[in-house]
Amino acid sequence: MPTEPVAESPLATALSQLRTAVDYLGLSESEWATLSTPRRILEVAVPLRRDDERVEMFKGYRVQYSTTRGPSKGGVRFHPDIDLDETIALAMLMTWKCALTNLPYGGAKGGVAVDSGTLSLRENERLTRRYTSEILPIIGPERDIPAPDVGTDERNMAWMMDTYSVNAGYSVPGVVTGKPIVLGGSLGRNSATGDGVAIAAREALKARNIPIEGARVAIQGFGKVGYWAAKAVEKMGMKVVAITDVSGGATGFATIDELWEGIKEHGTLANIPGLERITNEELLHFECDVLIPAALADSLTGKSALGVRAKVIVEGANAPTTPAGDDILNDKGILVVPDILANSGGVIVSYFEWVQDNQDYFWTADEVAERLNKMMMRAVTEVHELADGKGISWRTAAHALGVGRVAEAHKLRGLYP
Ligand code: GLU
């Protein structure tokens, strides 16, 4: 049985996935060296004046992993546990994700090691603006385009856009994506990651000849990704049977709207009366057709993957499965739709938003949904065909496609000087 390497971490996971893709593609050690090295790392101190006048210092990061295929792109995370290694790993994943989906971008990620839940609205604004001004020299619509991620949302993007624009002296909506609609945001961006997760789930069920109507879905995480994924799979005819969030978990609800109303009334998922409680572990091991990990990294490990009973896993979160967990899921014959494919809907609609901002011409919700479906379907089909044709996992196929495109772009651009 595979055992967990000692230094398990999102960066170790990302590097091991890259190694598999590089070996599969038969790339040279020089290409490995190029592909496994982040291009630009910025670590900043972010001072925050709290509402009570105390000043606290937080660590902030922006990692531009690659700019070979275009400006770097990726979210900004506000979470107490983030560090440089995790930010590098997530920036690396963004690079392969953008290449896999054929977006003209490299990959980036950023964040501040802070618990956003402890910030008042004004503290959140001050922290966001100061972080933005610290990374200002390296971002821009043609350089690096941030977006929301765990712990940030469209309000943070509005403040980032405003801070950048005030410094530039004119409005620059294309500097960030995931903005409010009135500031140049795109219709459909809020729900895009979840909508894409649902498309990936639908296609994975088809690949396994499991009927979509009535397929049982368990979801870990009820935030920006989990909530919209739940709504979207329900619309497709699937049935969400269990959900967990940071407060706890529940099963025995009828619809997502009913659950959402319950949360609004009782504060948290765990407080809704009349539902059967489940733990996070019970959720991961729930008897279902589709399991959607949509929380943080390292959920499915060499230990927790052993009890998984789902037929298909669709990775809404980034890096939710460790290499040891992945080996176990593959051995069990479970189809895993990897993060860089499953959650690519978010950055795809971010790309649409950037295109609309750059052209000052905005699309309808139907146009966004139709183009999202088309781009996801192209990526899903490519991954499915490569995986079946070569007898490899969907993860290896997805990484091979993404990494292969970046390697090809490196080769064509050549080395300066
Ligand atoms: N944070 C999202 C992701 O991990 C979206 C990034 C973006 O839109 O740039 O894919």
PDB file of N, CA and C and ligand atoms in Angstrom, residues 62 73-77 90 94 97-98 105 108-109 145-150 177-178 189 193 318 343-344 346-351, ligand 1:
ATOM      1  N   ARG A  62       3.032  37.247  -3.842  1.00  0.00           N
ATOM      2  CA  ARG A  62       2.530  37.106  -5.210  1.00  0.00           C
ATOM      3  C   ARG A  62       3.591  36.310  -5.957  1.00  0.00           C
ATOM      4  N   LYS A  73      -1.799  34.729 -14.393  1.00  0.00           N
ATOM      5  CA  LYS A  73      -3.197  34.845 -13.968  1.00  0.00           C
ATOM      6  C   LYS A  73      -3.435  33.924 -12.786  1.00  0.00           C
ATOM      7  N   GLY A  74      -4.166  34.423 -11.801  1.00  0.00           N
ATOM      8  CA  GLY A  74      -4.515  33.559 -10.676  1.00  0.00           C
ATOM      9  C   GLY A  74      -5.021  34.353  -9.489  1.00  0.00           C
ATOM     10  N   GLY A  75      -5.633  33.646  -8.566  1.00  0.00           N
ATOM     11  CA  GLY A  75      -6.362  34.277  -7.472  1.00  0.00           C
ATOM     12  C   GLY A  75      -5.483  34.825  -6.359  1.00  0.00           C
ATOM     13  N   VAL A  76      -6.156  35.512  -5.443  1.00  0.00           N
ATOM     14  CA  VAL A  76      -5.546  36.028  -4.218  1.00  0.00           C
ATOM     15  C   VAL A  76      -6.286  35.389  -3.050  1.00  0.00           C
ATOM     16  N   ARG A  77      -5.532  34.721  -2.184  1.00  0.00           N
ATOM     17  CA  ARG A  77      -6.124  33.963  -1.085  1.00  0.00           C
ATOM     18  C   ARG A  77      -5.866  34.684   0.229  1.00  0.00           C
ATOM     19  N   LEU A  90       0.185  26.546  -5.885  1.00  0.00           N
ATOM     20  CA  LEU A  90      -1.077  26.966  -6.505  1.00  0.00           C
ATOM     21  C   LEU A  90      -0.825  27.761  -7.783  1.00  0.00           C
ATOM     22  N   MET A  94      -2.097  26.873 -11.587  1.00  0.00           N
ATOM     23  CA  MET A  94      -2.749  27.840 -12.485  1.00  0.00           C
ATOM     24  C   MET A  94      -2.092  27.808 -13.874  1.00  0.00           C
ATOM     25  N   LYS A  97      -3.350  24.805 -15.669  1.00  0.00           N
ATOM     26  CA  LYS A  97      -4.801  24.982 -15.875  1.00  0.00           C
ATOM     27  C   LYS A  97      -5.070  25.901 -17.071  1.00  0.00           C
ATOM     28  N   CYS A  98      -4.347  27.027 -17.116  1.00  0.00           N
ATOM     29  CA  CYS A  98      -4.564  27.973 -18.224  1.00  0.00           C
ATOM     30  C   CYS A  98      -4.119  27.364 -19.552  1.00  0.00           C
ATOM     31  N   TYR A 105      -2.611  32.718 -21.157  1.00  0.00           N
ATOM     32  CA  TYR A 105      -2.068  33.171 -19.875  1.00  0.00           C
ATOM     33  C   TYR A 105      -0.969  32.247 -19.375  1.00  0.00           C
ATOM     34  N   ALA A 108      -0.295  32.351 -11.916  1.00  0.00           N
ATOM     35  CA  ALA A 108       0.155  33.087 -10.725  1.00  0.00           C
ATOM     36  C   ALA A 108      -0.743  32.754  -9.542  1.00  0.00           C
ATOM     37  N   LYS A 109      -0.338  33.140  -8.379  1.00  0.00           N
ATOM     38  CA  LYS A 109      -1.193  33.069  -7.199  1.00  0.00           C
ATOM     39  C   LYS A 109      -0.642  34.054  -6.174  1.00  0.00           C
ATOM     40  N   ILE A 145      -2.803  39.259 -13.676  1.00  0.00           N
ATOM     41  CA  ILE A 145      -4.196  39.652 -13.418  1.00  0.00           C
ATOM     42  C   ILE A 145      -4.767  38.827 -12.260  1.00  0.00           C
ATOM     43  N   PRO A 146      -4.829  39.404 -11.046  1.00  0.00           N
ATOM     44  CA  PRO A 146      -5.398  38.685  -9.903  1.00  0.00           C
ATOM     45  C   PRO A 146      -6.902  38.466 -10.026  1.00  0.00           C
ATOM     46  N   ALA A 147      -7.426  37.629  -9.131  1.00  0.00           N
ATOM     47  CA  ALA A 147      -8.854  37.261  -9.115  1.00  0.00           C
ATOM     48  C   ALA A 147      -9.187  36.775  -7.709  1.00  0.00           C
ATOM     49  N   PRO A 148     -10.458  36.515  -7.418  1.00  0.00           N
ATOM     50  CA  PRO A 148     -10.794  35.991  -6.088  1.00  0.00           C
ATOM     51  C   PRO A 148     -10.331  34.543  -5.900  1.00  0.00           C
ATOM     52  N   ASP A 149     -10.127  34.164  -4.662  1.00  0.00           N
ATOM     53  CA  ASP A 149      -9.835  32.771  -4.291  1.00  0.00           C
ATOM     54  C   ASP A 149     -10.386  32.595  -2.867  1.00  0.00           C
ATOM     55  N   VAL A 150      -9.907  31.602  -2.157  1.00  0.00           N
ATOM     56  CA  VAL A 150     -10.403  31.355  -0.792  1.00  0.00           C
ATOM     57  C   VAL A 150     -10.242  32.628   0.060  1.00  0.00           C
ATOM     58  N   THR A 177      -9.954  40.290 -12.252  1.00  0.00           N
ATOM     59  CA  THR A 177     -11.236  39.721 -12.683  1.00  0.00           C
ATOM     60  C   THR A 177     -12.011  39.277 -11.447  1.00  0.00           C
ATOM     61  N   GLY A 178     -13.288  38.980 -11.659  1.00  0.00           N
ATOM     62  CA  GLY A 178     -14.136  38.639 -10.524  1.00  0.00           C
ATOM     63  C   GLY A 178     -14.661  39.901  -9.854  1.00  0.00           C
ATOM     64  N   ARG A 189     -19.664  35.195 -13.704  1.00  0.00           N
ATOM     65  CA  ARG A 189     -18.366  34.905 -13.086  1.00  0.00           C
ATOM     66  C   ARG A 189     -18.515  34.318 -11.687  1.00  0.00           C
ATOM     67  N   THR A 193     -17.030  28.821 -11.424  1.00  0.00           N
ATOM     68  CA  THR A 193     -16.249  27.644 -11.010  1.00  0.00           C
ATOM     69  C   THR A 193     -17.204  26.486 -10.726  1.00  0.00           C
ATOM     70  N   ASN A 318      -8.497  23.295  -5.241  1.00  0.00           N
ATOM     71  CA  ASN A 318      -7.173  23.108  -5.816  1.00  0.00           C
ATOM     72  C   ASN A 318      -6.383  22.159  -4.920  1.00  0.00           C
ATOM     73  N   ASN A 343     -11.996  22.500 -11.972  1.00  0.00           N
ATOM     74  CA  ASN A 343     -12.358  23.834 -11.477  1.00  0.00           C
ATOM     75  C   ASN A 343     -11.922  24.959 -12.408  1.00  0.00           C
ATOM     76  N   SER A 344     -11.665  24.612 -13.683  1.00  0.00           N
ATOM     77  CA  SER A 344     -11.164  25.630 -14.623  1.00  0.00           C
ATOM     78  C   SER A 344     -12.237  26.624 -15.067  1.00  0.00           C
ATOM     79  N   GLY A 346     -13.774  28.807 -13.424  1.00  0.00           N
ATOM     80  CA  GLY A 346     -13.543  30.122 -12.828  1.00  0.00           C
ATOM     81  C   GLY A 346     -12.595  30.964 -13.665  1.00  0.00           C
ATOM     82  N   VAL A 347     -11.442  30.384 -13.991  1.00  0.00           N
ATOM     83  CA  VAL A 347     -10.468  31.187 -14.743  1.00  0.00           C
ATOM     84  C   VAL A 347     -10.917  31.350 -16.203  1.00  0.00           C
ATOM     85  N   ILE A 348     -11.710  30.420 -16.700  1.00  0.00           N
ATOM     86  CA  ILE A 348     -12.221  30.586 -18.074  1.00  0.00           C
ATOM     87  C   ILE A 348     -13.120  31.831 -18.143  1.00  0.00           C
ATOM     88  N   VAL A 349     -14.036  31.965 -17.158  1.00  0.00           N
ATOM     89  CA  VAL A 349     -14.902  33.155 -17.203  1.00  0.00           C
ATOM     90  C   VAL A 349     -14.118  34.408 -16.776  1.00  0.00           C
ATOM     91  N   SER A 350     -13.063  34.250 -15.983  1.00  0.00           N
ATOM     92  CA  SER A 350     -12.161  35.382 -15.733  1.00  0.00           C
ATOM     93  C   SER A 350     -11.571  35.878 -17.050  1.00  0.00           C
ATOM     94  N   TYR A 351     -11.184  34.939 -17.880  1.00  0.00           N
ATOM     95  CA  TYR A 351     -10.653  35.299 -19.199  1.00  0.00           C
ATOM     96  C   TYR A 351     -11.712  36.045 -20.012  1.00  0.00           C
TER      97      TYR A 351
HETATM   98  N1  GLU B   1      -8.947  31.281  -7.950  1.00  0.00           N
HETATM   99  C1  GLU B   1      -9.489  30.613  -9.091  1.00  0.00           C
HETATM  100  C2  GLU B   1      -8.669  29.380  -9.424  1.00  0.00           C
HETATM  101  O1  GLU B   1      -7.989  28.839  -8.581  1.00  0.00           O
HETATM  102  C3  GLU B   1      -9.679  31.559 -10.275  1.00  0.00           C
HETATM  103  C4  GLU B   1      -8.451  32.237 -10.753  1.00  0.00           C
HETATM  104  C5  GLU B   1      -8.708  33.307 -11.797  1.00  0.00           C
HETATM  105  O2  GLU B   1      -9.851  33.500 -12.171  1.00  0.00           O
HETATM  106  O3  GLU B   1      -7.728  33.946 -12.203  1.00  0.00           O
HETATM  107  O4  GLU B   1      -8.736  28.864 -10.505  1.00  0.00           O
END
